[in-house]
Amino acid sequence: MDAHDGIAPDRAGDGPSDAQAAGLTSPDLSGETNAWVAALPPPPFVHPAGSNSDPRFRRFSPRVVVLIVAAIILGWLLWMARDSVRPFVVGLLIVYLLEPPVRWLSRHGVRRSLAILLVYIVAIVVLVEFLNLTLTPLINEVARFVRDFPTLAEQFQAQLARLSETYSRLQIPPAFRDWIDSMIAGLGQGVEGGPNVGLAFLFPIVTGAGSFIAALFGYLLLPVWAFYLLKDRAALTAQFDRSLPSAWRFDTWVILRIVQRVFGQWVRGQLILGFTVGVMTFVGLLLLSRFVDPVFGRYAVLLSITAGILELLPIIGPIIAAVPAVLLAATAGLEPVIAALVLYTLVQQVENNLLVPKIQGDAVELHPAAVMFSIIVGGSLAGLLGAILALPIVAAFRDIVRYLFRRLSPDDPDALASSISGLRLERDGLPVPTGPVPAGPAPASPVPAP
């Protein structure tokens, strides 16, 4: 047995391999990629006597049935306890972010427990410095907004009245004019009442703060939980690998690597995009404050942090982030509104056309319609966390289905090879393509092994 679990390419004269018998390749194919496909074990549940045109599937053994039933029960229990599981989902993201520096220190002779403590200390220092840099201005701007809300409401009403005078002189069909009147009346009712409306607006935030503080205790255990995951990662990985049936080993690790690639690029991409969009928005608001209206500068930190956080929601998030800026600009006139729309549109175009292709590649690329559908469904199923994680989950599911289709019926071995290229399977002792792989849905950059 070699490092590839006893899998080796066929030698001349030895007859068809198990992979060929299972329909993984065809006699007229040639090249190093074809040899790699021939070296793969047959897919689970596929009988070696089958073929491309007539695949024969094995019946489930009692052990497999038990594993499938156990997986279904575990999934059901996790779904029923999804509110309690959410902190641990966040914990897994923390583990993923901290694992690379811990692994780097371990490879340079630092004991793993000490490496984890050092990374924790550095992460805490960076977090504290970031809060010192942003928290005080953020609190000041929130307090300023609460204090200025009655004045902003009056200015907003004055701008609506001025706009009403302007459009009343226009030749507009009566039905359309009635609809606009009803919209303006609704906006006017929303800002009437001055301080009372401000208190009504802040009341849900204040009452929700109690729930947030209570939920915060559920996250206090995450550093300890993440510490043990980081400390025993190698042992847990080896134990999981030993528990896999030999026929499942290759495909299980490929699927895990696909999930890791998608979530890895998504996590790194969202962190970089959120920071970059926040900085661009902050700089743009300062420029608008200098050249258009000072109102943008009074709340630049609040609006830019909001824009950076809402980057977690693709397509919908930037639109939501632009709403408070536009409403705030509306208190100063039409020109600030146009300037705010131009700024947020420009930031979104730079993000979509320059940043996203470079940072995330095609690992999480989905059609905008699929993105919006996924966010809505994820939000309805699991709340805000479900909406945030909907995109990488759907993207990983897409890549897994694509791989399974090519694995079970690989008429094109190049497509099968390209679907898993860059996954670093050699770290798991699995076979990898030895020759050049044609262009295909390969990741933009490899993801480090856990």
mmCIF file of N, CA and C in Angstrom, residues 157-282:
data_model
loop_
_atom_site.group_PDB
_atom_site.id
_atom_site.type_symbol
_atom_site.label_atom_id
_atom_site.label_comp_id
_atom_site.label_asym_id
_atom_site.label_seq_id
_atom_site.Cartn_x
_atom_site.Cartn_y
_atom_site.Cartn_z
ATOM 1 N N GLN A 157 -38.924 67.264 6.733
ATOM 2 C CA GLN A 157 -40.261 67.731 6.370
ATOM 3 C C GLN A 157 -40.183 68.967 5.481
ATOM 4 N N ALA A 158 -39.260 69.857 5.775
ATOM 5 C CA ALA A 158 -39.119 71.059 4.952
ATOM 6 C C ALA A 158 -38.702 70.702 3.534
ATOM 7 N N GLN A 159 -37.806 69.754 3.385
ATOM 8 C CA GLN A 159 -37.392 69.331 2.052
ATOM 9 C C GLN A 159 -38.541 68.653 1.308
ATOM 10 N N LEU A 160 -39.365 67.877 2.039
ATOM 11 C CA LEU A 160 -40.526 67.260 1.399
ATOM 12 C C LEU A 160 -41.512 68.326 0.930
ATOM 13 N N ALA A 161 -41.712 69.358 1.755
ATOM 14 C CA ALA A 161 -42.622 70.432 1.353
ATOM 15 C C ALA A 161 -42.089 71.169 0.129
ATOM 16 N N ARG A 162 -40.799 71.420 0.092
ATOM 17 C CA ARG A 162 -40.201 72.080 -1.066
ATOM 18 C C ARG A 162 -40.330 71.211 -2.311
ATOM 19 N N LEU A 163 -40.129 69.910 -2.142
ATOM 20 C CA LEU A 163 -40.283 69.000 -3.273
ATOM 21 C C LEU A 163 -41.730 68.955 -3.734
ATOM 22 N N SER A 164 -42.664 69.041 -2.771
ATOM 23 C CA SER A 164 -44.080 69.037 -3.133
ATOM 24 C C SER A 164 -44.435 70.276 -3.949
ATOM 25 N N GLU A 165 -43.885 71.415 -3.584
ATOM 26 C CA GLU A 165 -44.143 72.631 -4.351
ATOM 27 C C GLU A 165 -43.571 72.533 -5.760
ATOM 28 N N THR A 166 -42.430 71.873 -5.879
ATOM 29 C CA THR A 166 -41.797 71.755 -7.193
ATOM 30 C C THR A 166 -42.605 70.861 -8.113
ATOM 31 N N TYR A 167 -43.012 69.704 -7.609
ATOM 32 C CA TYR A 167 -43.689 68.765 -8.501
ATOM 33 C C TYR A 167 -45.147 69.149 -8.735
ATOM 34 N N SER A 168 -45.720 70.026 -7.864
ATOM 35 C CA SER A 168 -47.100 70.455 -8.088
ATOM 36 C C SER A 168 -47.227 71.301 -9.348
ATOM 37 N N ARG A 169 -46.116 71.888 -9.773
ATOM 38 C CA ARG A 169 -46.138 72.695 -10.983
ATOM 39 C C ARG A 169 -45.912 71.865 -12.242
ATOM 40 N N LEU A 170 -45.624 70.585 -12.058
ATOM 41 C CA LEU A 170 -45.391 69.710 -13.203
ATOM 42 C C LEU A 170 -46.700 69.154 -13.729
ATOM 43 N N GLN A 171 -46.706 68.828 -15.025
ATOM 44 C CA GLN A 171 -47.879 68.225 -15.644
ATOM 45 C C GLN A 171 -47.820 66.704 -15.433
ATOM 46 N N ILE A 172 -48.508 66.228 -14.376
ATOM 47 C CA ILE A 172 -48.479 64.807 -14.012
ATOM 48 C C ILE A 172 -49.907 64.277 -14.068
ATOM 49 N N PRO A 173 -50.125 63.071 -14.587
ATOM 50 C CA PRO A 173 -51.474 62.484 -14.598
ATOM 51 C C PRO A 173 -52.062 62.438 -13.193
ATOM 52 N N PRO A 174 -53.366 62.661 -13.061
ATOM 53 C CA PRO A 174 -53.982 62.715 -11.718
ATOM 54 C C PRO A 174 -53.758 61.449 -10.893
ATOM 55 N N ALA A 175 -53.874 60.276 -11.515
ATOM 56 C CA ALA A 175 -53.707 59.031 -10.757
ATOM 57 C C ALA A 175 -52.294 58.926 -10.179
ATOM 58 N N PHE A 176 -51.321 59.275 -10.995
ATOM 59 C CA PHE A 176 -49.936 59.215 -10.526
ATOM 60 C C PHE A 176 -49.683 60.268 -9.447
ATOM 61 N N ARG A 177 -50.321 61.455 -9.604
ATOM 62 C CA ARG A 177 -50.163 62.508 -8.599
ATOM 63 C C ARG A 177 -50.768 62.072 -7.266
ATOM 64 N N ASP A 178 -51.932 61.400 -7.295
ATOM 65 C CA ASP A 178 -52.540 60.917 -6.050
ATOM 66 C C ASP A 178 -51.631 59.910 -5.344
ATOM 67 N N TRP A 179 -50.986 59.041 -6.130
ATOM 68 C CA TRP A 179 -50.089 58.050 -5.528
ATOM 69 C C TRP A 179 -48.895 58.728 -4.854
ATOM 70 N N ILE A 180 -48.321 59.750 -5.504
ATOM 71 C CA ILE A 180 -47.194 60.476 -4.918
ATOM 72 C C ILE A 180 -47.631 61.208 -3.650
ATOM 73 N N ASP A 181 -48.856 61.784 -3.673
ATOM 74 C CA ASP A 181 -49.358 62.478 -2.488
ATOM 75 C C ASP A 181 -49.473 61.531 -1.299
ATOM 76 N N SER A 182 -49.963 60.331 -1.553
ATOM 77 C CA SER A 182 -50.093 59.364 -0.459
ATOM 78 C C SER A 182 -48.726 58.956 0.091
ATOM 79 N N MET A 183 -47.725 58.820 -0.794
ATOM 80 C CA MET A 183 -46.386 58.467 -0.337
ATOM 81 C C MET A 183 -45.790 59.588 0.512
ATOM 82 N N ILE A 184 -45.933 60.830 0.060
ATOM 83 C CA ILE A 184 -45.395 61.960 0.824
ATOM 84 C C ILE A 184 -46.105 62.088 2.162
ATOM 85 N N ALA A 185 -47.417 61.858 2.172
ATOM 86 C CA ALA A 185 -48.156 61.923 3.433
ATOM 87 C C ALA A 185 -47.665 60.864 4.408
ATOM 88 N N GLY A 186 -47.383 59.666 3.884
ATOM 89 C CA GLY A 186 -46.863 58.611 4.754
ATOM 90 C C GLY A 186 -45.503 58.960 5.324
ATOM 91 N N LEU A 187 -44.623 59.549 4.496
ATOM 92 C CA LEU A 187 -43.315 59.959 4.996
ATOM 93 C C LEU A 187 -43.447 61.070 6.030
ATOM 94 N N GLY A 188 -44.373 61.996 5.774
ATOM 95 C CA GLY A 188 -44.558 63.077 6.727
ATOM 96 C C GLY A 188 -45.039 62.571 8.071
ATOM 97 N N GLN A 189 -45.962 61.591 8.076
ATOM 98 C CA GLN A 189 -46.427 61.020 9.327
ATOM 99 C C GLN A 189 -45.303 60.300 10.053
ATOM 100 N N GLY A 190 -44.363 59.726 9.279
ATOM 101 C CA GLY A 190 -43.273 58.968 9.897
ATOM 102 C C GLY A 190 -42.290 59.844 10.638
ATOM 103 N N VAL A 191 -42.177 61.117 10.258
ATOM 104 C CA VAL A 191 -41.199 61.986 10.922
ATOM 105 C C VAL A 191 -41.856 63.035 11.798
ATOM 106 N N GLU A 192 -43.182 63.051 11.889
ATOM 107 C CA GLU A 192 -43.853 64.006 12.758
ATOM 108 C C GLU A 192 -43.686 63.575 14.212
ATOM 109 N N GLY A 193 -43.759 64.526 15.088
ATOM 110 C CA GLY A 193 -43.705 64.227 16.505
ATOM 111 C C GLY A 193 -42.370 64.518 17.133
ATOM 112 N N GLY A 194 -41.356 64.845 16.356
ATOM 113 C CA GLY A 194 -40.059 65.263 16.887
ATOM 114 C C GLY A 194 -39.471 64.249 17.840
ATOM 115 N N PRO A 195 -39.208 64.651 19.108
ATOM 116 C CA PRO A 195 -38.538 63.785 20.065
ATOM 117 C C PRO A 195 -39.309 62.516 20.366
ATOM 118 N N ASN A 196 -40.659 62.586 20.343
ATOM 119 C CA ASN A 196 -41.441 61.386 20.630
ATOM 120 C C ASN A 196 -41.161 60.292 19.619
ATOM 121 N N VAL A 197 -41.056 60.694 18.339
ATOM 122 C CA VAL A 197 -40.745 59.704 17.319
ATOM 123 C C VAL A 197 -39.342 59.157 17.535
ATOM 124 N N GLY A 198 -38.413 60.016 17.967
ATOM 125 C CA GLY A 198 -37.062 59.544 18.235
ATOM 126 C C GLY A 198 -37.057 58.495 19.327
ATOM 127 N N LEU A 199 -37.840 58.733 20.398
ATOM 128 C CA LEU A 199 -37.906 57.737 21.459
ATOM 129 C C LEU A 199 -38.566 56.458 20.977
ATOM 130 N N ALA A 200 -39.622 56.601 20.161
ATOM 131 C CA ALA A 200 -40.271 55.402 19.629
ATOM 132 C C ALA A 200 -39.336 54.625 18.716
ATOM 133 N N PHE A 201 -38.496 55.351 18.003
ATOM 134 C CA PHE A 201 -37.535 54.687 17.118
ATOM 135 C C PHE A 201 -36.474 53.935 17.922
ATOM 136 N N LEU A 202 -36.047 54.535 19.032
ATOM 137 C CA LEU A 202 -34.988 53.923 19.826
ATOM 138 C C LEU A 202 -35.502 52.866 20.796
ATOM 139 N N PHE A 203 -36.810 52.833 21.069
ATOM 140 C CA PHE A 203 -37.330 51.891 22.062
ATOM 141 C C PHE A 203 -37.046 50.439 21.701
ATOM 142 N N PRO A 204 -37.291 49.998 20.440
ATOM 143 C CA PRO A 204 -36.951 48.606 20.121
ATOM 144 C C PRO A 204 -35.463 48.313 20.273
ATOM 145 N N ILE A 205 -34.621 49.313 20.002
ATOM 146 C CA ILE A 205 -33.182 49.088 20.145
ATOM 147 C C ILE A 205 -32.821 48.890 21.612
ATOM 148 N N VAL A 206 -33.408 49.720 22.486
ATOM 149 C CA VAL A 206 -33.098 49.611 23.911
ATOM 150 C C VAL A 206 -33.602 48.292 24.475
ATOM 151 N N THR A 207 -34.836 47.912 24.134
ATOM 152 C CA THR A 207 -35.375 46.653 24.641
ATOM 153 C C THR A 207 -34.635 45.459 24.068
ATOM 154 N N GLY A 208 -34.188 45.578 22.810
ATOM 155 C CA GLY A 208 -33.433 44.471 22.222
ATOM 156 C C GLY A 208 -32.044 44.342 22.799
ATOM 157 N N ALA A 209 -31.536 45.413 23.415
ATOM 158 C CA ALA A 209 -30.202 45.340 24.004
ATOM 159 C C ALA A 209 -30.162 44.333 25.145
ATOM 160 N N GLY A 210 -31.285 44.212 25.887
ATOM 161 C CA GLY A 210 -31.323 43.216 26.957
ATOM 162 C C GLY A 210 -31.176 41.806 26.426
ATOM 163 N N SER A 211 -31.875 41.511 25.335
ATOM 164 C CA SER A 211 -31.748 40.190 24.719
ATOM 165 C C SER A 211 -30.344 39.960 24.184
ATOM 166 N N PHE A 212 -29.749 41.011 23.657
ATOM 167 C CA PHE A 212 -28.388 40.871 23.133
ATOM 168 C C PHE A 212 -27.400 40.557 24.255
ATOM 169 N N ILE A 213 -27.542 41.242 25.390
ATOM 170 C CA ILE A 213 -26.634 40.985 26.510
ATOM 171 C C ILE A 213 -26.818 39.567 27.029
ATOM 172 N N ALA A 214 -28.075 39.101 27.082
ATOM 173 C CA ALA A 214 -28.312 37.726 27.528
ATOM 174 C C ALA A 214 -27.699 36.720 26.565
ATOM 175 N N ALA A 215 -27.833 36.985 25.263
ATOM 176 C CA ALA A 215 -27.254 36.066 24.278
ATOM 177 C C ALA A 215 -25.738 36.122 24.279
ATOM 178 N N LEU A 216 -25.179 37.241 24.754
ATOM 179 C CA LEU A 216 -23.730 37.387 24.752
ATOM 180 C C LEU A 216 -23.055 36.347 25.636
ATOM 181 N N PHE A 217 -23.725 35.946 26.710
ATOM 182 C CA PHE A 217 -23.142 34.933 27.585
ATOM 183 C C PHE A 217 -22.980 33.598 26.867
ATOM 184 N N GLY A 218 -23.845 33.343 25.886
ATOM 185 C CA GLY A 218 -23.704 32.101 25.131
ATOM 186 C C GLY A 218 -22.451 32.062 24.287
ATOM 187 N N TYR A 219 -21.896 33.230 23.983
ATOM 188 C CA TYR A 219 -20.680 33.301 23.173
ATOM 189 C C TYR A 219 -19.405 33.379 24.016
ATOM 190 N N LEU A 220 -19.549 33.509 25.325
ATOM 191 C CA LEU A 220 -18.361 33.626 26.158
ATOM 192 C C LEU A 220 -17.568 32.325 26.212
ATOM 193 N N LEU A 221 -18.239 31.195 25.985
ATOM 194 C CA LEU A 221 -17.542 29.911 25.996
ATOM 195 C C LEU A 221 -16.807 29.631 24.696
ATOM 196 N N LEU A 222 -17.028 30.442 23.680
ATOM 197 C CA LEU A 222 -16.415 30.166 22.377
ATOM 198 C C LEU A 222 -14.887 30.153 22.419
ATOM 199 N N PRO A 223 -14.211 31.074 23.124
ATOM 200 C CA PRO A 223 -12.745 30.984 23.144
ATOM 201 C C PRO A 223 -12.230 29.665 23.697
ATOM 202 N N VAL A 224 -12.878 29.152 24.758
ATOM 203 C CA VAL A 224 -12.448 27.870 25.330
ATOM 204 C C VAL A 224 -12.725 26.736 24.355
ATOM 205 N N TRP A 225 -13.907 26.742 23.763
ATOM 206 C CA TRP A 225 -14.267 25.691 22.797
ATOM 207 C C TRP A 225 -13.345 25.732 21.586
ATOM 208 N N ALA A 226 -13.074 26.928 21.089
ATOM 209 C CA ALA A 226 -12.174 27.059 19.942
ATOM 210 C C ALA A 226 -10.756 26.639 20.310
ATOM 211 N N PHE A 227 -10.330 26.889 21.553
ATOM 212 C CA PHE A 227 -8.987 26.488 21.983
ATOM 213 C C PHE A 227 -8.818 24.975 21.879
ATOM 214 N N TYR A 228 -9.793 24.223 22.352
ATOM 215 C CA TYR A 228 -9.668 22.766 22.302
ATOM 216 C C TYR A 228 -9.731 22.244 20.869
ATOM 217 N N LEU A 229 -10.533 22.874 20.024
ATOM 218 C CA LEU A 229 -10.553 22.458 18.621
ATOM 219 C C LEU A 229 -9.203 22.712 17.957
ATOM 220 N N LEU A 230 -8.617 23.868 18.226
ATOM 221 C CA LEU A 230 -7.315 24.173 17.646
ATOM 222 C C LEU A 230 -6.225 23.265 18.208
ATOM 223 N N LYS A 231 -6.286 22.989 19.485
ATOM 224 C CA LYS A 231 -5.249 22.185 20.134
ATOM 225 C C LYS A 231 -5.264 20.741 19.641
ATOM 226 N N ASP A 232 -6.446 20.160 19.495
ATOM 227 C CA ASP A 232 -6.568 18.739 19.147
ATOM 228 C C ASP A 232 -6.975 18.532 17.697
ATOM 229 N N ARG A 233 -6.706 19.505 16.836
ATOM 230 C CA ARG A 233 -7.128 19.383 15.443
ATOM 231 C C ARG A 233 -6.562 18.143 14.778
ATOM 232 N N ALA A 234 -5.265 17.896 14.929
ATOM 233 C CA ALA A 234 -4.642 16.751 14.264
ATOM 234 C C ALA A 234 -5.234 15.441 14.758
ATOM 235 N N ALA A 235 -5.423 15.324 16.075
ATOM 236 C CA ALA A 235 -5.979 14.085 16.620
ATOM 237 C C ALA A 235 -7.419 13.883 16.169
ATOM 238 N N LEU A 236 -8.208 14.957 16.156
ATOM 239 C CA LEU A 236 -9.597 14.835 15.713
ATOM 240 C C LEU A 236 -9.674 14.471 14.238
ATOM 241 N N THR A 237 -8.792 15.059 13.424
ATOM 242 C CA THR A 237 -8.781 14.740 11.997
ATOM 243 C C THR A 237 -8.405 13.291 11.762
ATOM 244 N N ALA A 238 -7.369 12.810 12.477
ATOM 245 C CA ALA A 238 -6.952 11.414 12.316
ATOM 246 C C ALA A 238 -8.039 10.453 12.780
ATOM 247 N N GLN A 239 -8.705 10.786 13.875
ATOM 248 C CA GLN A 239 -9.780 9.924 14.361
ATOM 249 C C GLN A 239 -10.931 9.876 13.366
ATOM 250 N N PHE A 240 -11.265 11.014 12.789
ATOM 251 C CA PHE A 240 -12.322 11.032 11.779
ATOM 252 C C PHE A 240 -11.922 10.220 10.555
ATOM 253 N N ASP A 241 -10.665 10.339 10.132
ATOM 254 C CA ASP A 241 -10.195 9.603 8.959
ATOM 255 C C ASP A 241 -10.247 8.097 9.200
ATOM 256 N N ARG A 242 -9.872 7.652 10.406
ATOM 257 C CA ARG A 242 -9.915 6.216 10.711
ATOM 258 C C ARG A 242 -11.332 5.682 10.755
ATOM 259 N N SER A 243 -12.291 6.544 11.080
ATOM 260 C CA SER A 243 -13.682 6.084 11.168
ATOM 261 C C SER A 243 -14.352 5.950 9.808
ATOM 262 N N LEU A 244 -13.708 6.465 8.744
ATOM 263 C CA LEU A 244 -14.317 6.407 7.418
ATOM 264 C C LEU A 244 -14.141 5.025 6.812
ATOM 265 N N PRO A 245 -15.180 4.467 6.199
ATOM 266 C CA PRO A 245 -14.990 3.241 5.410
ATOM 267 C C PRO A 245 -14.019 3.507 4.267
ATOM 268 N N SER A 246 -13.229 2.505 3.919
ATOM 269 C CA SER A 246 -12.204 2.696 2.889
ATOM 270 C C SER A 246 -12.808 3.137 1.562
ATOM 271 N N ALA A 247 -14.012 2.638 1.246
ATOM 272 C CA ALA A 247 -14.643 3.004 -0.023
ATOM 273 C C ALA A 247 -15.127 4.450 -0.031
ATOM 274 N N TRP A 248 -15.287 5.045 1.144
ATOM 275 C CA TRP A 248 -15.797 6.409 1.237
ATOM 276 C C TRP A 248 -14.686 7.437 1.380
ATOM 277 N N ARG A 249 -13.465 7.012 1.658
ATOM 278 C CA ARG A 249 -12.413 7.924 2.088
ATOM 279 C C ARG A 249 -12.134 9.006 1.052
ATOM 280 N N PHE A 250 -11.900 8.611 -0.185
ATOM 281 C CA PHE A 250 -11.535 9.584 -1.208
ATOM 282 C C PHE A 250 -12.631 10.623 -1.395
ATOM 283 N N ASP A 251 -13.855 10.175 -1.625
ATOM 284 C CA ASP A 251 -14.940 11.113 -1.927
ATOM 285 C C ASP A 251 -15.295 11.971 -0.718
ATOM 286 N N THR A 252 -15.183 11.409 0.484
ATOM 287 C CA THR A 252 -15.479 12.207 1.675
ATOM 288 C C THR A 252 -14.512 13.371 1.821
ATOM 289 N N TRP A 253 -13.202 13.092 1.631
ATOM 290 C CA TRP A 253 -12.224 14.157 1.764
ATOM 291 C C TRP A 253 -12.327 15.160 0.625
ATOM 292 N N VAL A 254 -12.680 14.708 -0.565
ATOM 293 C CA VAL A 254 -12.872 15.654 -1.664
ATOM 294 C C VAL A 254 -14.024 16.606 -1.340
ATOM 295 N N ILE A 255 -15.134 16.060 -0.847
ATOM 296 C CA ILE A 255 -16.287 16.902 -0.511
ATOM 297 C C ILE A 255 -15.930 17.882 0.608
ATOM 298 N N LEU A 256 -15.207 17.401 1.619
ATOM 299 C CA LEU A 256 -14.797 18.304 2.699
ATOM 300 C C LEU A 256 -13.868 19.397 2.187
ATOM 301 N N ARG A 257 -12.986 19.037 1.267
ATOM 302 C CA ARG A 257 -12.091 20.040 0.699
ATOM 303 C C ARG A 257 -12.861 21.051 -0.151
ATOM 304 N N ILE A 258 -13.884 20.608 -0.855
ATOM 305 C CA ILE A 258 -14.708 21.537 -1.631
ATOM 306 C C ILE A 258 -15.393 22.536 -0.700
ATOM 307 N N VAL A 259 -15.974 22.021 0.385
ATOM 308 C CA VAL A 259 -16.626 22.904 1.357
ATOM 309 C C VAL A 259 -15.612 23.870 1.955
ATOM 310 N N GLN A 260 -14.425 23.362 2.283
ATOM 311 C CA GLN A 260 -13.394 24.226 2.861
ATOM 312 C C GLN A 260 -12.952 25.300 1.880
ATOM 313 N N ARG A 261 -12.822 24.934 0.616
ATOM 314 C CA ARG A 261 -12.411 25.919 -0.385
ATOM 315 C C ARG A 261 -13.439 27.039 -0.504
ATOM 316 N N VAL A 262 -14.714 26.672 -0.603
ATOM 317 C CA VAL A 262 -15.758 27.684 -0.771
ATOM 318 C C VAL A 262 -15.843 28.583 0.458
ATOM 319 N N PHE A 263 -15.930 27.968 1.646
ATOM 320 C CA PHE A 263 -16.059 28.775 2.857
ATOM 321 C C PHE A 263 -14.780 29.568 3.132
ATOM 322 N N GLY A 264 -13.629 28.994 2.778
ATOM 323 C CA GLY A 264 -12.386 29.721 2.987
ATOM 324 C C GLY A 264 -12.320 30.983 2.162
ATOM 325 N N GLN A 265 -12.624 30.866 0.878
ATOM 326 C CA GLN A 265 -12.606 32.054 0.026
ATOM 327 C C GLN A 265 -13.700 33.031 0.433
ATOM 328 N N TRP A 266 -14.831 32.520 0.893
ATOM 329 C CA TRP A 266 -15.911 33.412 1.314
ATOM 330 C C TRP A 266 -15.520 34.188 2.565
ATOM 331 N N VAL A 267 -14.970 33.503 3.569
ATOM 332 C CA VAL A 267 -14.595 34.180 4.816
ATOM 333 C C VAL A 267 -13.529 35.231 4.554
ATOM 334 N N ARG A 268 -12.468 34.834 3.860
ATOM 335 C CA ARG A 268 -11.415 35.802 3.564
ATOM 336 C C ARG A 268 -11.953 36.962 2.728
ATOM 337 N N GLY A 269 -12.786 36.628 1.741
ATOM 338 C CA GLY A 269 -13.333 37.668 0.878
ATOM 339 C C GLY A 269 -14.209 38.645 1.631
ATOM 340 N N GLN A 270 -15.072 38.143 2.530
ATOM 341 C CA GLN A 270 -15.969 39.038 3.254
ATOM 342 C C GLN A 270 -15.200 39.948 4.201
ATOM 343 N N LEU A 271 -14.161 39.422 4.832
ATOM 344 C CA LEU A 271 -13.362 40.273 5.714
ATOM 345 C C LEU A 271 -12.685 41.393 4.926
ATOM 346 N N ILE A 272 -12.081 41.035 3.800
ATOM 347 C CA ILE A 272 -11.387 42.046 2.994
ATOM 348 C C ILE A 272 -12.381 43.021 2.378
ATOM 349 N N LEU A 273 -13.499 42.492 1.853
ATOM 350 C CA LEU A 273 -14.491 43.365 1.230
ATOM 351 C C LEU A 273 -15.126 44.300 2.247
ATOM 352 N N GLY A 274 -15.484 43.766 3.422
ATOM 353 C CA GLY A 274 -16.095 44.611 4.439
ATOM 354 C C GLY A 274 -15.178 45.748 4.858
ATOM 355 N N PHE A 275 -13.898 45.428 5.085
ATOM 356 C CA PHE A 275 -12.942 46.470 5.475
ATOM 357 C C PHE A 275 -12.743 47.477 4.347
ATOM 358 N N THR A 276 -12.583 46.979 3.117
ATOM 359 C CA THR A 276 -12.322 47.875 1.986
ATOM 360 C C THR A 276 -13.513 48.776 1.702
ATOM 361 N N VAL A 277 -14.716 48.203 1.695
ATOM 362 C CA VAL A 277 -15.917 49.004 1.438
ATOM 363 C C VAL A 277 -16.119 50.031 2.544
ATOM 364 N N GLY A 278 -15.871 49.630 3.796
ATOM 365 C CA GLY A 278 -15.995 50.588 4.892
ATOM 366 C C GLY A 278 -15.039 51.757 4.745
ATOM 367 N N VAL A 279 -13.791 51.474 4.367
ATOM 368 C CA VAL A 279 -12.805 52.547 4.193
ATOM 369 C C VAL A 279 -13.182 53.439 3.011
ATOM 370 N N MET A 280 -13.580 52.828 1.873
ATOM 371 C CA MET A 280 -13.966 53.636 0.713
ATOM 372 C C MET A 280 -15.168 54.518 1.030
ATOM 373 N N THR A 281 -16.142 53.973 1.749
ATOM 374 C CA THR A 281 -17.316 54.762 2.112
ATOM 375 C C THR A 281 -16.933 55.908 3.040
ATOM 376 N N PHE A 282 -16.049 55.627 3.996
ATOM 377 C CA PHE A 282 -15.621 56.673 4.936
ATOM 378 C C PHE A 282 -14.908 57.807 4.207
#
